[in-house]
Short mmCIF file of C-alpha atoms in Angstrom, two decimals:
data_model
loop_
_atom_site.label_atom_id
_atom_site.label_comp_id
_atom_site.label_asym_id
_atom_site.label_seq_id
_atom_site.Cartn_x
_atom_site.Cartn_y
_atom_site.Cartn_z
CA MET A 606 -15.00 18.79 -4.43
CA SER A 607 -17.40 15.98 -5.21
CA SER A 608 -16.56 12.31 -5.64
CA LEU A 609 -18.01 9.62 -7.87
CA HIS A 610 -18.29 6.38 -5.90
CA THR A 611 -18.58 3.17 -7.86
CA ILE A 612 -19.80 -0.02 -6.21
CA ASN A 613 -19.25 -3.32 -8.00
CA LYS A 614 -20.33 -5.87 -5.40
CA SER A 615 -23.73 -7.11 -4.25
CA THR A 616 -24.85 -6.46 -0.69
CA ALA A 617 -23.32 -9.76 0.49
CA HIS A 618 -20.10 -7.74 0.60
CA CYS A 619 -19.57 -4.64 2.68
CA ALA A 620 -18.71 -2.45 -0.31
CA MET A 621 -22.07 -0.68 -0.17
CA THR A 622 -22.18 -0.07 3.59
CA SER A 623 -18.58 1.17 3.51
CA CYS A 624 -19.37 3.49 0.65
CA MET A 625 -22.37 4.87 2.57
CA LYS A 626 -20.06 5.90 5.39
CA ALA A 627 -17.71 7.80 3.12
CA LEU A 628 -20.28 9.94 1.28
CA GLN A 629 -20.59 13.67 1.26
CA SER A 630 -23.41 15.80 -0.06
CA GLY A 631 -22.86 16.48 -3.77
CA ASP A 632 -21.30 13.06 -4.36
CA SER A 633 -22.74 10.49 -6.77
CA ILE A 634 -22.95 6.73 -6.62
CA LEU A 635 -22.73 4.56 -9.70
CA LEU A 636 -23.64 0.89 -9.41
CA ILE A 637 -21.71 -1.31 -11.81
CA GLU A 638 -21.25 -5.06 -12.30
CA ASP A 639 -22.76 -6.94 -9.30
CA GLY A 640 -23.24 -3.58 -7.62
CA VAL A 641 -26.50 -3.24 -9.58
CA TYR A 642 -27.99 -5.96 -7.34
CA ALA A 643 -27.70 -3.42 -4.50
CA SER A 644 -30.22 -1.04 -6.08
CA ALA A 645 -33.18 -2.22 -3.95
CA GLN A 646 -31.31 -1.94 -0.66
CA LEU A 647 -29.65 1.29 -1.67
CA SER A 648 -32.98 2.96 -2.28
CA GLN A 649 -33.86 2.39 1.39
CA TYR A 650 -31.10 4.72 2.46
CA ASN A 651 -32.17 8.30 2.32
CA ILE A 652 -29.00 9.97 1.24
CA GLU A 653 -29.36 13.69 1.16
CA GLY A 654 -27.78 15.37 -1.83
CA VAL A 655 -26.39 12.19 -3.39
CA SER A 656 -27.47 11.05 -6.87
CA ILE A 657 -27.53 7.34 -7.58
CA TYR A 658 -27.01 5.73 -10.98
CA ALA A 659 -26.84 2.16 -12.23
CA LEU A 660 -25.14 0.99 -15.40
CA ARG A 661 -27.82 -0.07 -17.89
CA GLU A 662 -25.78 -2.87 -19.49
CA ASP A 663 -25.16 -4.48 -16.12
CA LEU A 664 -28.85 -4.25 -15.18
CA LEU A 665 -29.93 -5.79 -18.50
CA ALA A 666 -27.34 -8.54 -18.24
CA ARG A 667 -28.77 -9.60 -14.89
CA GLY A 668 -32.45 -9.40 -15.86
CA LEU A 669 -33.06 -6.33 -13.73
CA PRO A 670 -35.38 -3.48 -14.79
CA THR A 671 -33.84 -0.35 -16.30
CA THR A 672 -36.87 1.88 -15.81
CA GLN A 673 -38.83 2.71 -12.67
CA LEU A 674 -35.90 1.69 -10.52
CA PRO A 675 -36.36 1.85 -6.74
CA GLY A 676 -35.73 5.20 -5.14
CA ALA A 677 -34.47 7.78 -7.53
CA ILE A 678 -31.95 5.49 -9.14
CA GLN A 679 -31.34 6.28 -12.76
CA ALA A 680 -30.10 3.80 -15.37
CA VAL A 681 -27.20 5.21 -17.38
CA SER A 682 -25.15 4.20 -20.40
CA TYR A 683 -21.39 3.74 -20.69
CA CYS A 684 -21.22 7.22 -22.24
CA ASP A 685 -22.96 8.63 -19.18
CA PHE A 686 -20.39 6.75 -17.06
CA VAL A 687 -17.62 8.70 -18.81
CA ASP A 688 -19.56 11.91 -18.35
CA LEU A 689 -19.98 11.20 -14.63
CA VAL A 690 -16.25 10.59 -14.23
CA CYS A 691 -15.55 13.94 -15.87
CA ARG A 692 -18.06 15.79 -13.71
CA HIS A 693 -16.46 14.72 -10.43
CA GLN A 694 -13.07 15.62 -8.98
CA ARG A 695 -12.15 12.02 -8.19
CA CYS A 696 -13.42 8.46 -8.36
CA VAL A 697 -13.55 6.09 -5.43
CA SER A 698 -14.11 2.49 -6.34
CA TRP A 699 -15.68 0.32 -3.62
CA THR A 700 -15.01 -3.33 -4.31
CA MET B 279 19.95 -19.20 -14.01
CA LYS B 280 22.69 -17.06 -12.49
CA SER B 281 24.61 -18.40 -9.56
CA LEU B 282 27.51 -17.64 -7.29
CA LYS B 283 30.20 -20.27 -6.90
CA LEU B 284 31.94 -20.83 -3.60
CA PRO B 285 34.70 -23.38 -3.16
CA GLN B 286 33.41 -26.77 -2.01
CA ARG B 287 29.80 -25.61 -1.70
CA PRO B 288 26.78 -25.96 -3.96
CA PRO B 289 26.30 -22.86 -6.16
CA ILE B 290 24.11 -20.10 -4.71
CA ALA B 291 21.12 -19.08 -6.84
CA LEU B 292 20.85 -15.45 -7.91
CA ASP B 293 18.00 -13.64 -9.61
CA LYS B 294 18.39 -11.93 -12.98
CA ASP B 295 19.71 -8.77 -11.30
CA GLY B 296 22.25 -10.69 -9.24
CA TYR B 297 20.35 -10.64 -5.91
CA LEU B 298 20.26 -13.74 -3.73
CA ARG B 299 17.16 -15.83 -4.38
CA ASN B 300 17.22 -17.13 -0.80
CA MET B 301 18.25 -14.83 2.01
CA SER B 302 19.32 -17.86 4.02
CA ASP B 303 22.22 -18.33 1.59
CA TRP B 304 23.80 -15.13 2.88
CA SER B 305 27.04 -15.08 4.82
CA PRO B 306 29.81 -12.46 5.09
CA GLU B 307 31.76 -14.62 2.66
CA VAL B 308 28.90 -14.43 0.15
CA ALA B 309 28.79 -10.65 0.57
CA GLU B 310 32.53 -10.47 -0.17
CA LEU B 311 32.04 -12.49 -3.35
CA LEU B 312 29.11 -10.34 -4.49
CA ALA B 313 31.22 -7.25 -3.77
CA ALA B 314 34.15 -8.64 -5.75
CA GLU B 315 31.93 -8.88 -8.83
CA ILE B 316 31.10 -5.15 -8.70
CA PRO B 317 34.10 -4.72 -7.90
CA LEU B 318 34.18 -3.31 -4.38
CA ASN B 319 36.42 -3.93 -1.39
CA LEU B 320 34.35 -4.09 1.76
CA SER B 321 35.62 -1.99 4.65
CA ALA B 322 34.22 -1.52 8.16
CA ALA B 323 32.24 1.43 6.79
CA HIS B 324 30.51 -0.87 4.29
CA TRP B 325 29.84 -3.56 6.85
CA GLU B 326 28.06 -1.29 9.29
CA VAL B 327 25.66 -0.21 6.53
CA ILE B 328 25.11 -3.84 5.51
CA ASP B 329 24.38 -4.71 9.16
CA VAL B 330 21.84 -1.88 9.42
CA LEU B 331 20.07 -3.09 6.28
CA ARG B 332 19.95 -6.69 7.48
CA ALA B 333 18.55 -5.65 10.86
CA PHE B 334 15.94 -3.48 9.12
CA TYR B 335 14.85 -6.33 6.87
CA GLN B 336 14.71 -8.66 9.86
CA ALA B 337 12.43 -6.23 11.69
CA HIS B 338 10.22 -4.98 8.87
CA GLY B 339 10.53 -7.32 5.90
CA LEU B 340 11.33 -4.44 3.54
CA SER B 341 14.27 -3.59 1.25
CA PRO B 342 14.35 0.19 1.46
CA ALA B 343 14.48 2.31 -1.69
CA THR B 344 16.84 5.30 -1.80
CA ARG B 345 15.07 7.84 0.37
CA PRO B 346 14.09 5.52 3.23
CA PHE B 347 17.56 3.93 2.96
CA VAL B 348 19.29 7.25 3.56
CA LYS B 349 16.93 8.03 6.44
CA LEU B 350 17.52 4.60 7.93
CA VAL B 351 21.30 5.05 7.88
CA ALA B 352 20.88 8.50 9.45
CA ARG B 353 18.70 7.02 12.18
CA ASP B 354 20.98 4.11 13.02
CA LEU B 355 24.47 5.39 12.22
CA GLY B 356 24.08 9.13 12.65
CA ALA B 357 23.42 12.13 10.44
CA GLU B 358 27.02 12.25 9.17
CA LYS B 359 26.57 8.90 7.46
CA GLY B 360 22.93 9.26 6.56
CA ARG B 361 23.70 11.41 3.57
CA SER B 362 23.51 10.55 -0.13
CA ILE B 363 27.06 11.75 -0.78
CA TYR B 364 28.54 9.51 1.93
CA LEU B 365 26.61 6.47 0.74
CA MET B 366 27.36 7.26 -2.89
CA LYS B 367 31.10 7.15 -2.12
CA LEU B 368 30.75 3.82 -0.32
CA PHE B 369 28.49 2.20 -2.89
CA PRO B 370 29.08 4.07 -6.17
CA GLY B 371 26.17 4.00 -8.62
CA ASN B 372 22.96 3.34 -6.79
CA PRO B 373 23.71 2.90 -3.06
CA ALA B 374 20.28 1.49 -2.10
CA LEU B 375 20.43 -1.16 -4.82
CA ILE B 376 24.06 -2.14 -4.28
CA ALA B 377 23.91 -2.23 -0.47
CA SER B 378 20.72 -4.33 -0.56
CA LYS B 379 22.37 -6.77 -2.90
CA LEU B 380 25.43 -7.13 -0.67
CA ALA B 381 23.20 -7.53 2.40
CA GLY B 382 21.39 -10.41 0.71
CA LEU B 383 18.06 -8.56 0.59
CA PRO B 384 15.61 -8.77 -2.32
CA ARG B 385 15.93 -5.96 -4.86
CA PRO B 386 14.17 -2.84 -3.50
CA SER B 387 11.06 -2.22 -5.56
CA ASN B 388 10.39 1.29 -6.84
CA CYS B 389 14.07 2.11 -6.74
CA PHE B 390 15.68 3.35 -9.93
CA MET C 1463 14.69 16.96 -3.77
CA SER C 1464 11.10 17.98 -3.44
CA ILE C 1465 8.24 17.81 -5.83
CA ASP C 1466 6.13 20.93 -6.01
CA ASN C 1467 3.13 19.31 -7.61
CA ALA C 1468 2.87 16.44 -5.10
CA LYS C 1469 -0.65 15.06 -4.88
CA THR C 1470 -2.62 14.02 -1.87
CA ILE C 1471 -3.31 10.33 -2.27
CA THR C 1472 -5.61 8.49 0.10
CA PHE C 1473 -5.32 4.74 0.38
CA ILE C 1474 -8.19 2.90 2.03
CA SER C 1475 -7.20 -0.61 3.00
CA ARG C 1476 -10.29 -2.70 3.77
CA SER C 1477 -9.12 -6.29 3.55
CA THR C 1478 -7.86 -8.87 6.02
CA PRO C 1479 -4.09 -9.39 5.89
CA TYR C 1480 -3.80 -12.98 4.61
CA GLY C 1481 -5.32 -15.37 2.09
CA HIS C 1482 -5.25 -12.94 -0.83
CA GLY C 1483 -3.00 -10.19 -2.11
CA ARG C 1484 -5.12 -7.13 -1.41
CA ALA C 1485 -3.59 -5.96 1.86
CA LYS C 1486 -0.07 -6.47 0.56
CA ALA C 1487 -0.90 -4.73 -2.72
CA CYS C 1488 -2.27 -1.72 -0.86
CA LEU C 1489 0.84 -1.50 1.33
CA ASP C 1490 3.06 -1.76 -1.76
CA MET C 1491 1.16 1.05 -3.43
CA VAL C 1492 1.58 3.21 -0.32
CA LEU C 1493 5.33 2.56 -0.24
CA SER C 1494 5.65 3.27 -3.96
CA ALA C 1495 3.72 6.51 -3.73
CA ALA C 1496 5.80 7.51 -0.72
CA VAL C 1497 9.03 7.03 -2.66
CA PHE C 1498 7.66 9.56 -5.16
CA GLU C 1499 7.17 12.02 -2.31
CA GLN C 1500 3.43 12.25 -2.50
CA LYS C 1501 1.31 13.31 0.47
CA ILE C 1502 -0.29 10.15 1.76
CA ASN C 1503 -3.25 9.29 3.96
CA PHE C 1504 -3.38 5.62 4.92
CA ILE C 1505 -6.81 4.62 6.22
CA PHE C 1506 -7.80 1.21 7.56
CA MET C 1507 -11.51 0.49 7.26
CA ASP C 1508 -13.68 -2.61 7.77
CA ASP C 1509 -11.61 -5.82 7.97
CA GLY C 1510 -8.52 -3.78 7.07
CA VAL C 1511 -8.04 -3.01 10.77
CA TRP C 1512 -7.07 -6.66 11.31
CA GLN C 1513 -3.84 -5.91 9.44
CA LEU C 1514 -2.72 -3.82 12.40
CA LYS C 1515 -3.44 -6.40 15.11
CA LYS C 1516 -0.48 -7.07 17.37
CA GLY C 1517 0.97 -10.55 17.79
CA GLN C 1518 0.64 -11.89 14.24
CA THR C 1519 2.90 -14.87 13.47
CA PRO C 1520 2.05 -15.65 9.83
CA SER C 1521 5.13 -17.88 9.53
CA ASN C 1522 2.69 -20.50 10.82
CA ILE C 1523 0.90 -20.33 7.47
CA ASP C 1524 4.04 -19.69 5.41
CA ALA C 1525 3.13 -16.06 4.86
CA LYS C 1526 5.26 -12.97 5.31
CA ASP C 1527 4.43 -10.75 8.28
CA LEU C 1528 2.71 -7.76 6.78
CA SER C 1529 2.27 -6.02 10.13
CA ALA C 1530 6.06 -5.71 10.60
CA ALA C 1531 6.21 -3.22 7.75
CA PHE C 1532 3.86 -0.68 9.34
CA ALA C 1533 6.40 0.38 11.96
CA ALA C 1534 8.76 1.35 9.11
CA LEU C 1535 6.27 3.78 7.54
CA PRO C 1536 7.75 6.87 9.26
CA LEU C 1537 11.02 6.21 7.37
CA TYR C 1538 8.96 6.49 4.19
CA GLU C 1539 7.45 9.67 5.59
CA VAL C 1540 4.03 8.11 5.78
CA ASN C 1541 2.84 9.55 9.06
CA ASP C 1542 -0.90 9.89 8.61
CA LEU C 1543 -2.32 6.55 9.66
CA TYR C 1544 -6.02 6.34 10.46
CA VAL C 1545 -8.33 3.58 11.60
CA GLU C 1546 -12.09 3.63 11.35
CA ALA C 1547 -13.27 3.89 14.97
CA SER C 1548 -16.39 1.76 14.43
CA ALA C 1549 -14.43 -0.97 12.65
CA ILE C 1550 -12.12 -1.24 15.67
CA GLU C 1551 -15.07 -1.30 18.06
CA GLU C 1552 -17.19 -3.80 16.08
CA ARG C 1553 -14.28 -6.26 16.06
CA GLY C 1554 -13.66 -6.02 19.79
CA LEU C 1555 -10.27 -4.43 19.17
CA SER C 1556 -8.74 -1.48 20.96
CA LEU C 1557 -6.13 1.04 19.86
CA ASP C 1558 -3.46 -0.36 22.17
CA GLU C 1559 -3.78 -3.73 20.42
CA LEU C 1560 -2.44 -2.18 17.22
CA VAL C 1561 1.18 -2.57 16.09
CA VAL C 1562 1.55 1.16 15.43
CA PRO C 1563 -0.18 4.26 16.74
CA ALA C 1564 -3.06 5.22 14.48
CA GLN C 1565 -5.64 7.91 14.78
CA ALA C 1566 -9.16 6.60 15.30
CA ILE C 1567 -11.59 8.56 13.14
CA GLU C 1568 -15.33 8.59 12.53
CA SER C 1569 -16.78 8.00 9.09
CA ALA C 1570 -17.46 11.71 8.57
CA LYS C 1571 -13.72 12.32 8.86
CA ILE C 1572 -13.08 9.60 6.25
CA ALA C 1573 -15.51 11.38 3.92
CA GLU C 1574 -13.68 14.62 4.57
CA LEU C 1575 -10.24 13.12 3.87
CA ILE C 1576 -11.59 11.74 0.59
CA SER C 1577 -12.95 15.14 -0.35
CA LEU C 1578 -9.50 16.68 0.21
CA SER C 1579 -7.65 14.09 -1.87
CA ASP C 1580 -6.54 14.23 -5.47
CA VAL C 1581 -6.68 10.46 -5.83
CA VAL C 1582 -8.31 7.74 -3.75
CA PHE C 1583 -7.54 4.02 -3.85
CA THR C 1584 -9.57 1.43 -1.99
CA LEU C 1585 -8.43 -2.14 -1.82
#
């Protein structure tokens, strides 16, 4: 019963820390909009069994790298976003 | 803009559905006038429901939709009265909407 | 009237009560969902716990008292109210300072409630 968690705020907001508290193994995180700024901090968390993605367009827009991202964060396209939504039972959007 | 006209008083503003724009305009006289437009003659049985609604809004700031309305009447006036059939006879049509209007409350949202 | 295919909907309210519409919007969504007889979990996380603080008099800032509505939730059959234990603690609040009884839960329980929900809203 996995969830896809989207985060759309930088770490100045508590969206990321709140999301961290609500995770379960098997869940995924997708960073979108200003959430992509959280990729460095997010990689410091060692979250067992949780895959982390960042939306490529939002990374590019902000001058952030899309390859060799910190941790095991993977840049994904909008199509992958749709695919992720379909592969999880529900979406939780942390704003 | 819709309004309600009382003798020797400035007209009272109503919204597009005929609810009072300002709760402070409410008085039993206003309720009678609103009821007359339906038309409905207000009896003691109507007034006790109107009083319950006004007290509820005062306490919680909410206009209850049908289900909470029926439960509210059951809680405050007893199970005999807290039934759809009883309220339907008092306020034919949509009891939650009509009673809220007469009580001067805003239109309950999510109530059809 | 009962709806056989009722969903479990979890609302996570994380915002302070005034100065924006988020807390009010979340409450309105809860009330709407309740009218449609859905199974509802109402969780207060982060700054959302401030919504439940006793003694609010928002008439001072020309705002409507949001906290008054929480006591009416049982009439809407919304009975599962939760607060994040650490959010209460970090803000120097205690459970008896809340306008309604709510169950204090740890974050693992929040994760579990999410995993048992059909739909989750955070606001």
